Amino acid sequence: DIQMTQSPSTLSASVGDRVTITCRASQSISNWLAWYQQRPGNAPKLLIYKASTLESGVPSRFSGSGSGTEFTLTISSLQPDDFASYYCQQFNSFPWTFGQGTKVDIK
Amino acid sequence: EVQLEQSGAEVKKPGESLKISCKASGYKFTSYWIGWVRQLPGKGLEWMGIRYAGDSDTRYSPSFQGQVTISVDNSINTAYLQWTSLKASDTAMYYCARMINCGGDLCAFDMWGQGTMVTVSS
C-alpha cells in the first residue's frame, strides 16, 4: 500500500496567515492526489484534485502543487472558515489511501 | 443540485447485521462510481471501497474486503453498505461519496453524504 504522510499534524495560525501543508507519498503517485477540508461535525469537502486543479466553487486562496512524492496545499490568506482539518488522498493505485490529517487551529 | 442523503444513525449490538443507505439525486446515478469512507471517532479518513452504479464492478480496500458489502439499487438511485456481523470496532461515522473521472481515471470524491453514525455496543 502507498503510505501518505502529512505534516504538520497540527498547525496554529492566525487569520491572514499564509499556511502550507505537506503530503508525502511512500512512492511516486504522479499527480493523482486530492485534498479535502473537513470542518468539525461535517463531511469532507473536495478542494483540489489532480494535485493542482481547484474544484469549482472553492476560493482561489486555496492552491495545490507537486508531483511524484511531494505535494503541498497552500492557503494564501487564512480566513475564519478555514480553521478545519485537511486530508490528502492518493488515487494512483488501490487501495486508495489518505494522509492522517492536518488540523489548522487558531493561534 | 447534486445530493447524497444518508440514512440515520444506528445503534446495534455485536453480532447483529446492518445495512445503511445513500440516496443520490440531481445527477445520472448509473454514470458514476460511488464509494464509502470510514472515520473512527476522533480519527482520520479510511477508504473502504467503491462501486460503479452502472454495473457490478466493485473494488474493496483489503482492510475491508470480506467485512462489508457495497451494493446499489438503480431503481431508486441508492447505494448501500452492509455488515452481516457487527463488531464494537465498527463503531464509526460512515460517509458515502461520488467519484469524479479525470480523463478516464477516477481522481477524487467530489460530493459527500452527511454521514451515518454507527454505534456497536452490548
CSV table of C-alpha atoms in Angstrom, one decimal:
chain,number,residue,atom,x,y,z
A,1,ASP,CA,0.0,0.0,0.0
A,2,ILE,CA,1.1,3.6,-0.6
A,3,GLN,CA,1.6,5.4,2.7
A,4,MET,CA,0.6,9.1,2.7
A,5,THR,CA,2.3,11.2,5.4
A,6,GLN,CA,1.1,14.7,6.2
A,7,SER,CA,3.0,17.4,8.0
A,8,PRO,CA,2.5,19.0,10.3
A,9,SER,CA,-0.2,17.1,12.2
A,10,THR,CA,-1.4,20.3,13.9
A,11,LEU,CA,-0.8,23.9,12.8
A,12,SER,CA,-1.6,27.0,14.8
A,13,ALA,CA,-2.2,30.1,12.7
A,14,SER,CA,-3.9,33.5,12.7
A,15,VAL,CA,-6.4,35.0,10.3
A,16,GLY,CA,-4.5,36.4,7.3
A,17,ASP,CA,-1.5,34.0,7.6
A,18,ARG,CA,-0.2,32.0,4.7
A,19,VAL,CA,-0.4,28.3,5.5
A,20,THR,CA,1.3,25.4,3.8
A,21,ILE,CA,0.5,21.7,4.5
A,22,THR,CA,2.8,19.0,3.0
A,23,CYS,CA,1.8,15.5,1.9
A,24,ARG,CA,4.4,12.9,1.1
A,25,ALA,CA,3.8,9.6,-0.7
A,26,SER,CA,5.8,6.5,0.0
A,27,GLN,CA,6.2,6.0,-3.8
A,28,SER,CA,5.5,8.1,-6.8
A,29,ILE,CA,1.8,8.8,-7.5
A,30,SER,CA,2.3,11.1,-10.4
A,31,ASN,CA,-0.3,13.8,-9.8
A,32,TRP,CA,-3.1,11.5,-8.6
A,33,LEU,CA,-3.7,13.5,-5.4
A,34,ALA,CA,-6.7,15.2,-3.9
A,35,TRP,CA,-7.1,17.5,-0.9
A,36,TYR,CA,-10.2,17.7,1.3
A,37,GLN,CA,-11.3,20.1,4.1
A,38,GLN,CA,-13.3,18.8,7.0
A,39,ARG,CA,-14.9,21.1,9.5
A,40,PRO,CA,-15.9,19.7,12.9
A,41,GLY,CA,-19.1,17.8,12.6
A,42,ASN,CA,-19.2,18.0,8.8
A,43,ALA,CA,-18.5,15.7,5.9
A,44,PRO,CA,-15.2,16.3,4.0
A,45,LYS,CA,-15.3,18.7,1.1
A,46,LEU,CA,-13.2,18.5,-2.0
A,47,LEU,CA,-10.8,21.4,-2.5
A,48,ILE,CA,-8.2,20.2,-5.1
A,49,TYR,CA,-7.8,17.2,-7.4
A,50,LYS,CA,-5.1,16.0,-9.7
A,51,ALA,CA,-2.7,17.8,-7.3
A,52,SER,CA,-3.4,21.3,-8.6
A,53,THR,CA,-6.9,21.6,-10.1
A,54,LEU,CA,-9.2,23.8,-8.0
A,55,GLU,CA,-12.6,22.3,-7.5
A,56,SER,CA,-15.4,24.5,-8.8
A,57,GLY,CA,-16.6,26.9,-6.1
A,58,VAL,CA,-13.5,26.7,-3.9
A,59,PRO,CA,-12.0,30.0,-3.1
A,60,SER,CA,-8.8,30.9,-5.0
A,61,ARG,CA,-6.8,31.4,-1.8
A,62,PHE,CA,-6.5,27.6,-1.9
A,63,SER,CA,-3.9,26.1,-4.2
A,64,GLY,CA,-2.2,22.8,-4.7
A,65,SER,CA,1.2,21.8,-6.2
A,66,GLY,CA,3.6,18.9,-6.5
A,67,SER,CA,4.0,15.7,-8.3
A,68,GLY,CA,5.7,12.4,-7.8
A,69,THR,CA,6.0,12.0,-4.0
A,70,GLU,CA,5.8,15.5,-2.6
A,71,PHE,CA,2.7,17.7,-2.6
A,72,THR,CA,1.6,20.9,-0.9
A,73,LEU,CA,-1.7,22.6,-0.1
A,74,THR,CA,-1.4,26.3,0.4
A,75,ILE,CA,-3.9,28.8,1.8
A,76,SER,CA,-2.7,32.2,0.8
A,77,SER,CA,-4.6,34.2,3.5
A,78,LEU,CA,-6.2,32.2,6.2
A,79,GLN,CA,-9.9,33.0,6.8
A,80,PRO,CA,-12.1,32.1,9.8
A,81,ASP,CA,-13.9,29.4,7.8
A,82,ASP,CA,-10.6,27.7,7.1
A,83,PHE,CA,-10.0,26.5,10.6
A,84,ALA,CA,-10.5,22.8,10.0
A,85,SER,CA,-8.8,19.6,9.3
A,86,TYR,CA,-7.2,18.8,5.9
A,87,TYR,CA,-6.6,15.5,4.3
A,88,CYS,CA,-4.7,14.4,1.2
A,89,GLN,CA,-5.7,11.2,-0.7
A,90,GLN,CA,-3.9,9.3,-3.4
A,91,PHE,CA,-5.6,7.8,-6.4
A,92,ASN,CA,-2.6,6.3,-8.1
A,93,SER,CA,-3.2,2.7,-7.1
A,94,PHE,CA,-5.5,0.6,-4.9
A,95,PRO,CA,-6.0,0.7,-2.1
A,96,TRP,CA,-6.5,4.5,-2.2
A,97,THR,CA,-5.1,5.9,1.0
A,98,PHE,CA,-5.5,9.1,3.0
A,99,GLY,CA,-3.0,11.1,4.9
A,100,GLN,CA,-3.5,11.2,8.6
A,101,GLY,CA,-4.8,14.7,8.5
A,102,THR,CA,-3.6,18.2,9.5
A,103,LYS,CA,-5.6,20.2,11.9
A,104,VAL,CA,-5.4,24.0,11.5
A,105,ASP,CA,-6.4,25.8,14.6
A,106,ILE,CA,-6.4,29.3,15.9
A,107,LYS,CA,-3.2,30.7,17.4
B,1,GLU,CA,-28.5,20.1,-7.3
B,2,VAL,CA,-26.4,17.0,-6.6
B,3,GLN,CA,-27.1,15.5,-3.2
B,4,LEU,CA,-26.3,12.3,-1.4
B,5,GLU,CA,-28.7,11.7,1.5
B,6,GLN,CA,-27.6,9.1,4.0
B,7,SER,CA,-29.8,7.1,6.4
B,8,GLY,CA,-29.9,7.9,10.1
B,9,ALA,CA,-27.8,6.9,13.0
B,10,GLU,CA,-27.8,3.3,14.1
B,11,VAL,CA,-27.2,1.7,17.5
B,12,LYS,CA,-26.6,-2.1,17.2
B,13,LYS,CA,-25.3,-5.0,19.3
B,14,PRO,CA,-22.2,-7.0,18.4
B,15,GLY,CA,-23.1,-9.8,16.0
B,16,GLU,CA,-26.1,-8.0,14.5
B,17,SER,CA,-26.4,-7.2,10.8
B,18,LEU,CA,-26.9,-3.7,9.4
B,19,LYS,CA,-27.4,-2.1,6.0
B,20,ILE,CA,-27.1,1.7,5.7
B,21,SER,CA,-28.1,3.7,2.6
B,22,CYS,CA,-27.1,6.6,0.5
B,23,LYS,CA,-29.7,8.1,-1.8
B,24,ALA,CA,-28.4,10.1,-4.8
B,25,SER,CA,-30.3,12.9,-6.6
B,26,GLY,CA,-29.5,15.6,-9.1
B,27,TYR,CA,-27.4,13.5,-11.4
B,28,LYS,CA,-27.4,10.4,-13.5
B,29,PHE,CA,-26.7,7.7,-10.9
B,30,THR,CA,-25.7,4.9,-13.2
B,31,SER,CA,-22.9,7.0,-14.8
B,32,TYR,CA,-20.8,7.4,-11.7
B,33,TRP,CA,-18.8,5.4,-9.2
B,34,ILE,CA,-19.8,5.8,-5.6
B,35,GLY,CA,-17.6,5.0,-2.6
B,36,TRP,CA,-17.7,4.6,1.2
B,37,VAL,CA,-15.3,6.1,3.7
B,38,ARG,CA,-15.0,5.3,7.4
B,39,GLN,CA,-14.0,7.7,10.1
B,40,LEU,CA,-13.4,6.3,13.6
B,41,PRO,CA,-14.2,8.6,16.5
B,42,GLY,CA,-11.7,11.4,16.6
B,43,LYS,CA,-9.6,9.8,13.8
B,44,GLY,CA,-8.8,10.3,10.1
B,45,LEU,CA,-10.5,9.0,6.9
B,46,GLU,CA,-10.2,5.5,5.6
B,47,TRP,CA,-11.2,4.4,2.1
B,48,MET,CA,-13.4,1.3,2.2
B,49,GLY,CA,-14.4,0.6,-1.4
B,50,ILE,CA,-16.2,1.8,-4.5
B,51,ARG,CA,-18.9,0.5,-6.8
B,52,TYR,CA,-19.8,1.5,-10.3
B,53,ALA,CA,-23.5,2.2,-10.2
B,54,GLY,CA,-23.9,1.2,-13.8
B,55,ASP,CA,-22.8,-2.4,-13.4
B,56,SER,CA,-21.5,-4.8,-10.8
B,57,ASP,CA,-17.9,-3.6,-10.8
B,58,THR,CA,-16.8,-3.2,-7.1
B,59,ARG,CA,-13.4,-2.6,-5.6
B,60,TYR,CA,-12.6,-3.0,-1.9
B,61,SER,CA,-9.7,-2.0,0.3
B,62,PRO,CA,-8.0,-5.1,1.6
B,63,SER,CA,-8.8,-3.8,5.1
B,64,PHE,CA,-12.5,-4.1,4.4
B,65,GLN,CA,-12.7,-6.9,1.9
B,66,GLY,CA,-14.9,-9.7,3.3
B,67,GLN,CA,-16.0,-7.4,6.2
B,68,VAL,CA,-18.6,-5.3,4.3
B,69,THR,CA,-20.6,-5.4,1.1
B,70,ILE,CA,-21.2,-2.5,-1.2
B,71,SER,CA,-24.3,-2.7,-3.4
B,72,VAL,CA,-26.7,-0.4,-5.3
B,73,ASP,CA,-30.3,-0.3,-6.3
B,74,ASN,CA,-30.5,1.6,-9.6
B,75,SER,CA,-34.3,1.7,-9.5
B,76,ILE,CA,-34.2,4.1,-6.5
B,77,ASN,CA,-30.7,5.6,-7.1
B,78,THR,CA,-29.4,4.3,-3.8
B,79,ALA,CA,-26.1,2.8,-2.7
B,80,TYR,CA,-25.7,0.6,0.4
B,81,LEU,CA,-23.1,-0.5,2.8
B,82,GLN,CA,-23.8,-3.7,4.8
B,83,TRP,CA,-22.4,-5.9,7.5
B,84,THR,CA,-23.5,-9.4,8.4
B,85,SER,CA,-22.0,-9.4,11.9
B,86,LEU,CA,-21.0,-6.1,13.5
B,87,LYS,CA,-18.2,-5.7,16.0
B,88,ALA,CA,-17.6,-3.0,18.5
B,89,SER,CA,-14.6,-1.9,16.4
B,90,ASP,CA,-17.1,-1.0,13.6
B,91,THR,CA,-18.3,2.0,15.7
B,92,ALA,CA,-17.6,4.9,13.4
B,93,MET,CA,-19.0,7.6,11.1
B,94,TYR,CA,-19.5,6.2,7.6
B,95,TYR,CA,-19.7,8.6,4.5
B,96,CYS,CA,-20.8,7.8,1.0
B,97,ALA,CA,-19.2,9.9,-1.7
B,98,ARG,CA,-19.5,10.3,-5.5
B,99,MET,CA,-16.4,9.9,-7.6
B,100,ILE,CA,-15.3,12.1,-10.5
B,101,ASN,CA,-13.5,11.0,-13.6
B,102,CYS,CA,-10.4,12.8,-14.8
B,103,GLY,CA,-9.8,11.9,-18.4
B,104,GLY,CA,-10.7,8.2,-18.0
B,105,ASP,CA,-9.3,7.7,-14.5
B,106,LEU,CA,-11.1,8.1,-11.1
B,107,CYS,CA,-9.5,11.0,-9.3
B,108,ALA,CA,-11.5,12.4,-6.3
B,109,PHE,CA,-14.6,12.2,-4.3
B,110,ASP,CA,-16.5,15.4,-5.3
B,111,MET,CA,-19.8,15.1,-3.4
B,112,TRP,CA,-20.3,13.6,0.0
B,113,GLY,CA,-23.2,12.5,2.1
B,114,GLN,CA,-23.7,13.9,5.5
B,115,GLY,CA,-22.5,10.7,7.2
B,116,THR,CA,-24.2,7.9,9.1
B,117,MET,CA,-23.0,7.2,12.7
B,118,VAL,CA,-22.9,3.5,13.6
B,119,THR,CA,-22.6,2.6,17.2
B,120,VAL,CA,-22.0,-1.0,18.1
B,121,SER,CA,-22.2,-1.8,21.8
B,122,SER,CA,-23.5,-4.5,24.0
